[in-house]
Amino acid sequence: MQQDLRSVEVDAESVIRSITPALDLTRHKGQAGKIAVIGGCREYTGAPYFAAISALKIGADLSHVFCTKDAAPVIKSYSPELIVHPVLEESYSVREEDKKIISSKVLAEVDKWMERFDCLVIGPGLGRDPFLLDCVSEIMRHARQTNVPIVIDGDGLFLVTNNIDLVSGYALAVLTPNVNEYKRLVEKVLSSEVNDLDATQQVLSLAKKIGGVTILKKGKSDLISDGDTVKSVSIYGSPRRCGGQGDILSGSVAVFLSWARQHIKAADSNSNLSCENPAVLGCIAGSAMMRKAASVAFSHKKRSTVTGDIIECLGKSLEDICPAT
Amino acid sequence: MQQDLRSVEVDAESVIRSITPALDLTRHKGQAGKIAVIGGCREYTGAPYFAAISALKIGADLSHVFCTKDAAPVIKSYSPELIVHPVLEESYSVREEDKKIISSKVLAEVDKWMERFDCLVIGPGLGRDPFLLDCVSEIMRHARQTNVPIVIDGDGLFLVTNNIDLVSGYALAVLTPNVNEYKRLVEKVLSSEVNDLDATQQVLSLAKKIGGVTILKKGKSDLISDGDTVKSVSIYGSPRRCGGQGDILSGSVAVFLSWARQHIKAADSNSNLSCENPAVLGCIAGSAMMRKAASVAFSHKKRSTVTGDIIECLGKSLEDICPAT
């Protein structure tokens, strides 16, 4: 099957309008989404903050971060809006003989909350410590058992690329690779090189090979596939490539995926969506939202645009597409 | 050779326009520059933050800080935009018998990243702890082996003035001394007093004596020499002398130096630059940018202008000179 890129360009604004829930005064805390980011270690603290705060700025009600003890005070200091749990551990702070018991404790801390979450974002600023990644693998298995959707980015993709079984066949998993992360995925899963000339077919094959997970391949156009269909999002955008934009995207996809799931559950047969996979819909909406906010921020700040500037434009961008009242 | 100061004033705005890369949607993260600041200790945390955030605001894609373990949480908390590595150690936290092994560990942590950086800024808030400075000397040697440019300011200049071999003959090294730092350099290297009447000749001799490093002598006019040529930048400026402005300058020079290097590598014979040394071009651009942002900030904030106000004016100042689209 050869597809022309233009043929799959999707009306992302209409998807956003369809899945974004109406706001009314009878709703209560939590109904618009409870998101958790698993990430943040001694080295990285900005990435989990960006993902978690973006979820709130899109409209989630509660946004949690599960990170290491070192990272927690810093992430807390970025914003009082987030609930930050200092529960993860890195090898350097754990003795060999304690690993098993500490691993169970970490898992128990996250499990206490698991069923309340509408989506996890796994990977922003996670680092690559082997013990920590082992714990996160377990968290992913539990999320899957509980049917909690997971959006995987950054070091989470490093983990998954080397342990594809963690997500294989899980329809509520989303992978959001950038150019380099996509290259490693393709090499590992398809045992081939990236083919830019037939990108549409390749992302479809990749998603199918991983058993129908959804892949959001970031690039000049974002390509989204779950192995059945391929959509592209090319509207808006900014030429600025400052680090952290991927974290906004993963936090946004998590919220929209949750909303799409709610929408599909509640919708009667009149739902006018061309696709019924909430993971794909979440990716389409998240991609378009990120691109619009980035383009608005760039129009004001130009070369000096940083990730925080883009986050400040999320609210207005969503309002332009889908007014709250 | 006697030179008149007016004869070397350079068209800095035209240099900025020549070396600043065009932005377009096909670029990906990192191409506009990856900068690292080596600095930040128990005592000083503002300086490395100012240098690193300035690099981002000029338009770099990624900005890292390598600092001591005490300094890291504070620098992280200033901004989630920076990647802060808590890897340096000061004497008070290291036993004599552990120094060798800890020194190797510090070096290994920085080396993991070295080849990815387009430029290092060495010195902002570094402090003068002997063990820490020994480690930084090794980092400088490795940067040089890897052909990574280095901009040296603050306590980095203290280190280099007493160990001139660290930079001697390295064409990708830039020193950015203020009045006092320049005095110590001249005394040490030229064994003479500062001669303000023949400043142009003296900075030329100094740069030549250090084997063609580039010196940016800060003052009412900034003088820039690599031992072959002397340029002066006198446009704009602010009478406000709050601490931290030198850190903006070093971060800015790092980005422009990286861009100048890219530009020269890519340029065909039509390049209209009057000078082909990326270190000199980076200094010219950084000096003018710093001066313009300071003058814009001063016009708004007057006596209350602080360094953060100037940083907020970097983006608009660059946009005025060299519009992004």
XYZ file of C-alpha atoms in Angstrom:
650
model
C 0.000 0.000 0.000
C 1.472 3.342 -1.053
C -0.054 6.417 0.497
C 0.481 10.007 -0.462
C 1.166 12.198 2.607
C -1.420 14.754 1.568
C -4.064 12.099 1.408
C -3.879 11.434 5.139
C -3.809 15.023 6.424
C -6.523 15.156 9.049
C -8.846 17.969 10.169
C -7.195 18.227 13.582
C -9.191 21.238 14.731
C -12.401 19.352 14.236
C -11.012 16.424 16.248
C -10.124 18.825 19.073
C -13.636 20.288 19.028
C -15.216 16.835 19.073
C -13.297 15.360 21.989
C -12.830 18.384 24.267
C -15.484 18.065 26.973
C -18.030 20.806 27.537
C -17.494 22.672 30.798
C -20.405 23.230 33.074
C -20.929 24.105 36.693
C -22.176 20.664 37.717
C -18.823 18.984 37.054
C -16.501 18.137 39.904
C -12.766 17.868 40.468
C -11.136 15.134 38.454
C -13.715 14.748 35.702
C -11.622 16.749 33.234
C -8.660 14.413 33.754
C -6.114 13.163 36.236
C -2.678 12.732 34.698
C 0.554 11.370 36.157
C 4.049 11.841 34.819
C 6.631 9.190 35.687
C 9.964 10.980 35.349
C 12.474 13.285 36.981
C 15.788 12.202 38.453
C 18.915 13.783 39.885
C 19.967 14.967 36.442
C 16.657 15.988 34.855
C 13.849 18.008 36.391
C 12.636 20.350 33.650
C 11.129 17.687 31.378
C 8.639 16.153 33.871
C 7.623 19.643 34.963
C 6.897 20.692 31.366
C 4.819 17.556 30.714
C 2.838 17.838 33.959
C 2.141 21.579 33.800
C 1.113 21.286 30.138
C -1.538 18.748 31.114
C -3.014 21.286 33.544
C -2.832 24.137 31.039
C -4.713 22.059 28.467
C -7.428 21.564 31.045
C -6.748 18.494 33.199
C -7.904 18.855 36.802
C -5.001 17.155 38.555
C -1.433 16.556 37.495
C 0.962 14.345 39.451
C 4.681 13.667 39.085
C 6.421 10.524 40.389
C 10.153 11.200 40.520
C 13.270 10.497 42.580
C 13.820 11.976 46.026
C 16.480 14.378 44.666
C 14.276 15.693 41.908
C 11.130 16.240 43.971
C 12.001 19.482 45.830
C 13.158 21.091 42.587
C 10.059 20.079 40.609
C 7.848 21.183 43.495
C 9.607 24.553 43.455
C 8.760 25.106 39.770
C 5.072 25.164 40.592
C 2.687 24.656 43.504
C 0.094 23.416 40.985
C 1.641 19.958 40.731
C 1.453 17.025 43.140
C 4.979 15.657 43.287
C 5.727 12.240 44.821
C 9.387 11.590 45.752
C 9.193 7.812 45.358
C 11.604 6.625 42.651
C 15.138 5.539 43.522
C 18.355 5.413 41.505
C 21.033 2.728 41.921
C 23.472 5.018 43.693
C 21.140 5.312 46.677
C 20.197 1.613 46.912
C 22.287 -1.276 48.239
C 22.232 -4.449 46.172
C 20.579 -6.478 48.928
C 17.810 -3.889 49.348
C 16.838 -3.674 45.702
C 13.999 -6.148 45.816
C 12.290 -4.624 48.821
C 12.758 -1.063 47.591
C 11.416 -2.003 44.184
C 8.227 -3.368 45.825
C 7.878 -0.220 47.901
C 8.177 2.021 44.861
C 5.581 -0.036 43.061
C 3.223 0.019 46.035
C 3.467 3.830 46.214
C 2.468 4.207 42.581
C -0.173 1.446 42.764
C -2.016 3.286 45.530
C -2.864 5.906 42.924
C -2.933 3.925 39.706
C -6.670 3.401 39.295
C -7.400 7.082 39.761
C -5.287 8.120 36.783
C -6.759 8.643 33.333
C -3.352 8.460 31.698
C 0.342 8.092 32.548
C 3.165 9.874 30.760
C 6.275 7.741 31.106
C 9.750 9.010 30.349
C 10.261 12.777 30.548
C 13.548 13.275 32.405
C 13.522 9.673 33.601
C 17.236 9.098 33.037
C 18.706 5.716 32.279
C 19.589 4.252 35.634
C 19.071 0.469 35.322
C 17.403 0.001 38.724
C 15.050 2.906 38.147
C 14.154 1.618 34.681
C 13.405 -1.830 36.159
C 10.932 -0.231 38.551
C 9.361 1.741 35.719
C 8.965 -1.450 33.674
C 6.910 -2.836 36.540
C 4.847 0.348 36.700
C 4.099 -0.055 32.991
C 3.007 -3.670 33.511
C 0.651 -2.590 36.296
C -0.754 0.276 34.216
C -1.475 -2.206 31.472
C -3.182 -4.650 33.838
C -5.346 -1.774 35.083
C -6.104 -0.561 31.539
C -4.581 2.854 32.194
C -3.334 4.460 28.949
C 0.371 5.275 28.726
C 2.176 7.874 26.638
C 5.866 7.069 26.302
C 8.574 9.595 25.437
C 12.239 10.369 26.077
C 14.046 7.840 28.230
C 10.820 5.833 28.378
C 11.335 5.194 24.658
C 14.892 4.068 25.367
C 13.438 1.537 27.820
C 10.655 0.366 25.506
C 12.843 0.115 22.410
C 14.998 -2.395 24.276
C 11.978 -4.188 25.805
C 9.277 -3.962 23.193
C 7.133 -6.558 25.013
C 6.322 -3.892 27.592
C 3.943 -2.254 25.116
C 3.501 -4.824 22.362
C -0.197 -5.439 21.722
C -1.367 -2.754 24.148
C -3.800 -0.544 22.218
C -3.730 2.155 24.916
C 0.013 2.762 24.512
C 1.325 5.772 22.583
C 4.956 6.229 21.559
C 6.077 9.753 20.601
C 9.554 9.389 19.032
C 11.631 12.239 17.585
C 13.975 11.675 14.633
C 16.654 9.821 16.609
C 14.266 7.828 18.786
C 12.316 6.793 15.684
C 15.500 5.632 13.995
C 16.329 3.336 16.926
C 12.762 1.980 17.022
C 12.739 1.187 13.301
C 16.149 -0.482 13.491
C 15.170 -2.574 16.489
C 11.607 -3.541 15.532
C 11.694 -3.630 11.733
C 15.407 -4.462 11.421
C 15.719 -1.856 8.707
C 16.729 1.735 8.071
C 14.382 4.715 8.199
C 12.766 5.243 4.808
C 11.838 8.881 4.403
C 10.479 8.367 0.904
C 7.837 6.007 2.159
C 7.417 7.311 5.693
C 3.675 6.688 5.722
C 3.988 2.990 4.933
C 6.862 2.553 7.363
C 5.124 4.084 10.383
C 2.082 1.918 9.580
C 4.248 -1.224 9.467
C 5.996 -0.251 12.679
C 2.735 0.292 14.587
C 1.332 -2.966 13.223
C 4.492 -4.871 14.167
C 4.201 -3.608 17.763
C 0.683 -4.991 17.862
C -1.349 -1.864 17.290
C 0.233 0.624 19.648
C -0.080 4.186 18.385
C 3.037 5.927 17.116
C 3.337 9.683 16.817
C 6.409 10.275 14.670
C 7.480 13.879 15.209
C 8.854 15.866 12.285
C 8.095 18.658 9.849
C 4.739 16.895 9.541
C 3.742 14.665 12.444
C 2.691 11.176 11.318
C 0.347 9.131 13.478
C -0.448 5.448 13.037
C -1.944 2.577 15.010
C -1.219 -0.011 12.343
C -4.652 0.378 10.755
C -4.570 3.958 9.578
C -2.060 6.775 9.130
C -2.920 10.402 9.800
C -0.709 13.426 9.340
C -0.780 16.786 11.092
C 0.991 19.618 9.315
C -0.909 22.734 10.381
C 0.827 25.558 12.215
C 4.297 25.007 13.641
C 7.414 26.931 14.621
C 10.991 26.685 13.360
C 12.352 26.967 16.919
C 13.726 23.655 18.226
C 14.505 24.410 21.861
C 14.549 21.381 24.148
C 11.383 20.571 26.093
C 8.778 20.838 23.339
C 8.402 17.057 23.277
C 7.388 17.199 26.932
C 4.576 19.632 26.168
C 3.424 17.228 23.482
C 3.417 14.142 25.720
C 1.482 15.961 28.459
C -1.026 17.262 25.918
C -1.528 13.888 24.233
C -2.236 12.353 27.657
C -5.081 14.796 28.313
C -6.616 14.557 24.850
C -6.360 10.765 24.876
C -8.307 10.722 28.169
C -10.911 13.065 26.731
C -11.206 11.022 23.531
C -11.785 7.887 25.597
C -14.505 9.598 27.641
C -16.057 10.962 24.476
C -16.133 7.600 22.730
C -17.597 5.872 25.796
C -20.338 8.504 26.055
C -21.024 9.045 22.369
C -24.087 7.677 20.702
C -24.083 6.588 17.097
C -24.084 10.238 16.021
C -20.397 10.618 16.770
C -18.941 12.116 13.607
C -15.375 11.025 14.223
C -13.670 9.356 11.296
C -11.585 7.242 13.654
C -12.576 5.567 16.894
C -9.157 4.894 18.413
C -8.764 7.284 21.371
C -4.970 6.969 21.196
C -4.925 8.172 17.591
C -7.386 10.971 18.361
C -5.311 12.039 21.356
C -2.192 12.210 19.187
C -3.926 14.238 16.485
C -5.257 16.740 19.016
C -2.007 16.924 21.000
C 0.068 17.415 17.885
C -2.124 20.212 16.541
C -2.327 21.917 19.932
C 1.443 21.847 20.443
C 2.028 23.181 16.944
C -0.463 25.996 17.342
C 0.896 27.067 20.741
C 4.454 26.953 19.381
C 3.506 29.084 16.395
C 1.757 31.649 18.600
C 4.716 31.791 21.000
C 7.156 32.118 18.097
C 5.187 34.985 16.595
C 5.799 36.906 19.838
C 9.192 35.741 21.016
C 10.919 34.715 17.767
C 14.401 33.249 18.296
C 14.239 33.727 22.051
C 11.185 31.450 22.383
C 11.713 28.874 25.128
C 9.484 25.999 26.165
C 7.874 27.952 29.004
C 6.700 30.568 26.491
C 4.941 27.872 24.466
C 3.217 26.469 27.556
C 1.846 29.939 28.282
C 0.175 29.876 24.848
C -1.600 26.520 25.283
C -4.691 27.978 26.883
C -5.298 30.692 24.318
C -4.580 28.289 21.468
C -7.174 25.817 22.709
C -9.643 28.644 23.291
C -9.209 29.857 19.701
C -10.032 26.403 18.348
C -12.639 25.356 20.869
C -14.078 28.163 23.039
C -14.968 27.123 26.586
C -18.347 28.807 26.569
C 51.947 49.473 14.487
C 49.802 52.261 15.913
C 46.078 51.997 15.312
C 43.474 54.617 15.885
C 40.490 53.217 17.802
C 38.007 54.684 15.341
C 39.693 52.885 12.497
C 38.824 49.449 13.897
C 35.146 50.018 14.792
C 33.316 47.196 13.117
C 29.823 46.967 11.639
C 28.622 44.575 14.326
C 25.010 44.497 13.163
C 26.071 43.290 9.769
C 28.183 40.546 11.410
C 25.146 39.439 13.437
C 23.011 39.306 10.296
C 25.639 37.272 8.441
C 26.245 34.567 11.010
C 22.773 34.117 12.540
C 21.273 31.020 10.917
C 18.009 31.152 9.020
C 15.180 29.331 10.771
C 13.084 26.877 8.840
C 10.751 24.022 9.589
C 13.070 21.261 8.415
C 15.594 21.906 11.193
C 15.697 19.646 14.227
C 16.628 19.984 17.877
C 20.274 20.866 18.452
C 21.080 22.381 15.076
C 20.842 25.944 16.413
C 23.410 25.176 19.105
C 24.136 23.117 22.205
C 26.005 25.091 24.875
C 27.425 24.027 28.245
C 28.425 26.265 31.128
C 31.037 24.933 33.562
C 30.417 26.840 36.761
C 28.333 27.125 39.894
C 29.498 26.149 43.374
C 28.268 26.373 46.955
C 28.878 30.111 46.954
C 27.802 31.163 43.442
C 24.712 30.098 41.539
C 23.470 33.215 39.717
C 26.365 33.590 37.275
C 26.112 30.151 35.598
C 22.331 30.570 35.377
C 22.685 33.950 33.640
C 25.197 32.573 31.129
C 23.168 29.447 30.370
C 19.759 31.107 30.058
C 21.230 33.861 27.864
C 22.411 31.198 25.424
C 18.826 29.924 25.114
C 17.371 33.407 24.748
C 19.785 34.201 21.921
C 18.496 31.094 20.184
C 20.508 28.016 21.186
C 18.422 24.825 21.330
C 19.953 23.264 24.455
C 21.815 24.766 27.386
C 23.553 22.675 30.051
C 25.242 23.605 33.341
C 27.895 21.475 35.053
C 28.169 22.595 38.683
C 28.730 21.269 42.191
C 26.170 19.119 43.976
C 25.221 22.011 46.300
C 24.636 24.442 43.488
C 22.549 22.163 41.268
C 19.137 22.239 42.995
C 19.287 26.022 43.192
C 20.263 26.521 39.555
C 17.645 23.980 38.478
C 15.005 25.849 40.434
C 15.787 29.127 38.636
C 14.514 27.604 35.421
C 13.256 24.274 34.099
C 14.713 25.230 30.696
C 18.275 24.312 31.704
C 19.818 20.847 32.028
C 21.864 20.990 35.212
C 24.423 18.274 36.049
C 25.503 18.070 39.717
C 28.968 16.667 39.005
C 31.698 19.030 40.237
C 33.213 18.643 43.734
C 34.935 21.102 46.060
C 37.799 20.198 48.416
C 35.660 20.334 51.543
C 33.643 17.321 50.386
C 36.579 15.211 49.177
C 39.132 13.302 51.250
C 42.740 13.609 50.152
C 43.018 9.931 49.289
C 39.860 10.043 47.136
C 40.881 13.015 45.023
C 42.288 11.064 42.120
C 39.307 8.775 41.723
C 36.779 11.593 42.130
C 38.632 13.719 39.636
C 38.387 10.900 37.066
C 34.685 10.505 37.767
C 34.024 14.215 37.266
C 35.924 14.144 34.002
C 34.088 11.048 32.806
C 30.718 12.708 33.511
C 31.614 15.731 31.405
C 33.299 13.641 28.686
C 30.096 11.666 28.115
C 28.638 14.881 26.720
C 31.670 16.708 25.350
C 31.377 15.884 21.655
C 27.762 17.015 21.539
C 28.570 20.564 22.623
C 29.167 23.375 20.168
C 30.835 25.548 22.797
C 31.731 25.559 26.501
C 31.581 28.612 28.759
C 34.075 28.099 31.560
C 34.121 30.164 34.707
C 30.831 31.841 35.652
C 30.436 31.268 39.409
C 33.145 28.624 39.375
C 34.798 29.751 42.623
C 38.470 29.209 43.364
C 38.612 25.894 45.153
C 41.948 24.300 44.144
C 40.577 20.774 43.667
C 37.652 22.029 41.587
C 39.973 24.174 39.449
C 42.223 21.150 38.847
C 39.232 19.238 37.515
C 38.258 22.173 35.318
C 41.790 22.346 33.922
C 41.359 18.746 32.789
C 37.978 19.563 31.265
C 39.643 22.373 29.297
C 42.328 20.001 28.033
C 39.683 17.542 26.879
C 37.653 20.279 25.186
C 40.774 21.296 23.318
C 41.542 17.723 22.241
C 37.970 17.447 20.947
C 38.152 20.846 19.169
C 35.259 22.243 21.200
C 35.472 26.049 21.478
C 35.754 27.547 24.957
C 34.757 30.974 26.248
C 36.502 31.806 29.515
C 35.299 34.356 32.034
C 35.257 35.041 35.770
C 37.075 32.494 37.897
C 37.983 30.661 34.696
C 40.173 33.674 33.886
C 41.775 33.423 37.321
C 42.640 29.817 36.494
C 43.905 30.567 32.994
C 45.931 33.632 33.987
C 47.927 31.423 36.337
C 48.130 28.549 33.829
C 48.325 30.201 30.447
C 49.344 26.936 28.765
C 45.760 25.769 29.158
C 44.728 28.036 26.282
C 47.989 29.092 24.669
C 47.878 28.440 20.923
C 44.238 27.315 20.924
C 42.478 29.385 18.260
C 39.029 28.332 19.506
C 39.574 29.894 22.955
C 38.038 33.244 23.875
C 38.943 35.220 27.010
C 36.503 37.932 28.116
C 38.325 39.936 30.826
C 36.945 42.992 32.597
C 39.262 45.811 33.720
C 40.744 43.950 36.689
C 40.999 40.569 34.968
C 42.667 42.272 31.999
C 45.178 43.974 34.305
C 46.225 40.614 35.796
C 46.488 39.034 32.349
C 48.690 41.831 30.999
C 50.913 41.742 34.072
C 51.304 37.992 33.909
C 51.647 37.494 30.163
C 53.290 40.715 28.972
C 55.041 41.507 32.256
C 53.936 45.109 31.965
C 51.291 47.563 33.112
C 48.038 48.227 31.257
C 48.548 50.967 28.697
C 45.272 52.760 28.079
C 46.819 55.167 25.609
C 47.719 52.364 23.276
C 45.046 49.850 24.178
C 44.637 48.593 20.628
C 48.274 47.667 20.254
C 48.406 46.110 23.704
C 45.419 43.796 23.233
C 46.883 42.749 19.881
C 50.228 41.929 21.521
C 48.513 40.066 24.331
C 46.444 37.898 21.968
C 49.513 37.216 19.847
C 51.602 36.318 22.897
C 48.971 33.744 23.950
C 49.277 32.142 20.523
C 46.238 33.571 18.777
C 43.478 33.095 21.326
C 40.784 35.752 20.999
C 40.518 38.391 23.703
C 37.417 40.460 24.294
C 38.534 43.312 26.543
C 35.408 44.777 28.115
C 35.203 48.525 28.637
C 33.554 51.710 27.418
C 34.383 50.312 24.009
C 34.915 46.574 23.789
C 38.181 45.674 22.056
C 38.523 42.313 20.343
C 41.739 40.786 19.060
C 43.107 37.417 17.963
C 46.635 38.686 17.489
C 46.091 39.383 13.782
C 43.439 42.056 13.882
C 41.755 44.352 16.401
C 38.083 45.235 16.222
C 36.161 47.567 18.472
C 32.474 47.599 19.352
C 31.130 50.857 20.757
C 27.477 50.928 19.660
C 24.677 51.082 22.204
C 25.424 50.463 25.872
C 24.093 51.265 29.290
C 25.643 53.146 32.218
C 24.274 50.543 34.636
C 26.986 48.220 36.022
C 25.021 45.629 37.981
C 26.766 42.298 38.469
C 26.014 39.473 36.059
C 26.264 41.326 32.747
C 29.539 39.560 31.992
C 27.696 36.257 32.259
C 25.170 37.337 29.629
C 28.104 38.269 27.419
C 29.913 34.938 27.798
C 26.736 32.947 27.084
C 25.986 35.106 24.045
C 29.512 34.886 22.648
C 29.299 31.082 22.944
C 26.181 30.933 20.756
C 27.425 33.414 18.154
C 30.823 31.698 17.982
C 29.035 28.398 17.242
C 26.912 30.052 14.586
C 29.943 31.772 13.031
C 31.718 28.422 12.817
C 28.698 26.811 11.134
C 28.409 29.763 8.779
C 32.067 29.670 7.769
C 31.961 25.894 7.226
C 28.865 26.228 5.036
C 29.676 29.490 3.285
C 30.815 29.545 -0.314
C 33.243 32.098 -1.645
C 30.468 34.707 -1.588
C 30.727 35.127 2.152
C 31.041 38.872 2.658
C 32.656 38.716 6.088
C 35.726 40.884 6.534
C 37.167 38.393 9.013
C 37.083 34.615 8.948
C 37.919 33.837 12.583
C 34.718 32.515 14.192
C 36.003 33.438 17.658
C 36.404 37.096 16.653
C 33.034 37.121 14.903
C 31.376 35.557 17.948
C 32.871 38.249 20.184
C 31.757 41.074 17.893
C 28.204 39.744 17.759
C 28.028 38.926 21.473
C 29.385 42.318 22.453
C 26.903 44.217 20.270
C 23.971 42.050 21.381
C 24.786 42.500 25.073
C 25.162 46.247 24.620
C 21.905 46.608 22.742
C 19.919 44.526 25.240
C 21.443 46.516 28.120
C 20.526 49.816 26.492
C 16.931 48.656 25.839
C 16.571 47.400 29.422
C 18.038 50.631 30.801
C 15.628 52.742 28.782
C 12.777 50.989 30.628
C 14.187 50.267 34.081
C 16.808 53.005 34.539
C 18.679 52.756 37.866
C 16.728 49.679 38.902
C 17.889 47.656 35.881
C 19.165 44.231 36.945
C 20.715 41.455 34.895
C 17.449 39.550 34.515
C 15.898 42.625 32.874
C 18.673 42.675 30.295
C 18.228 38.967 29.546
C 14.545 39.606 28.871
C 15.594 42.115 26.205
C 17.947 39.772 24.305
C 15.224 38.314 22.105
C 13.740 41.603 20.985
C 17.185 43.114 20.466
C 18.232 40.276 18.177
C 14.903 40.478 16.373
C 15.408 44.202 15.717
C 18.790 43.577 14.129
C 18.067 40.288 12.411
C 14.382 39.399 12.046
C 13.650 35.680 12.319
C 11.429 35.520 9.270
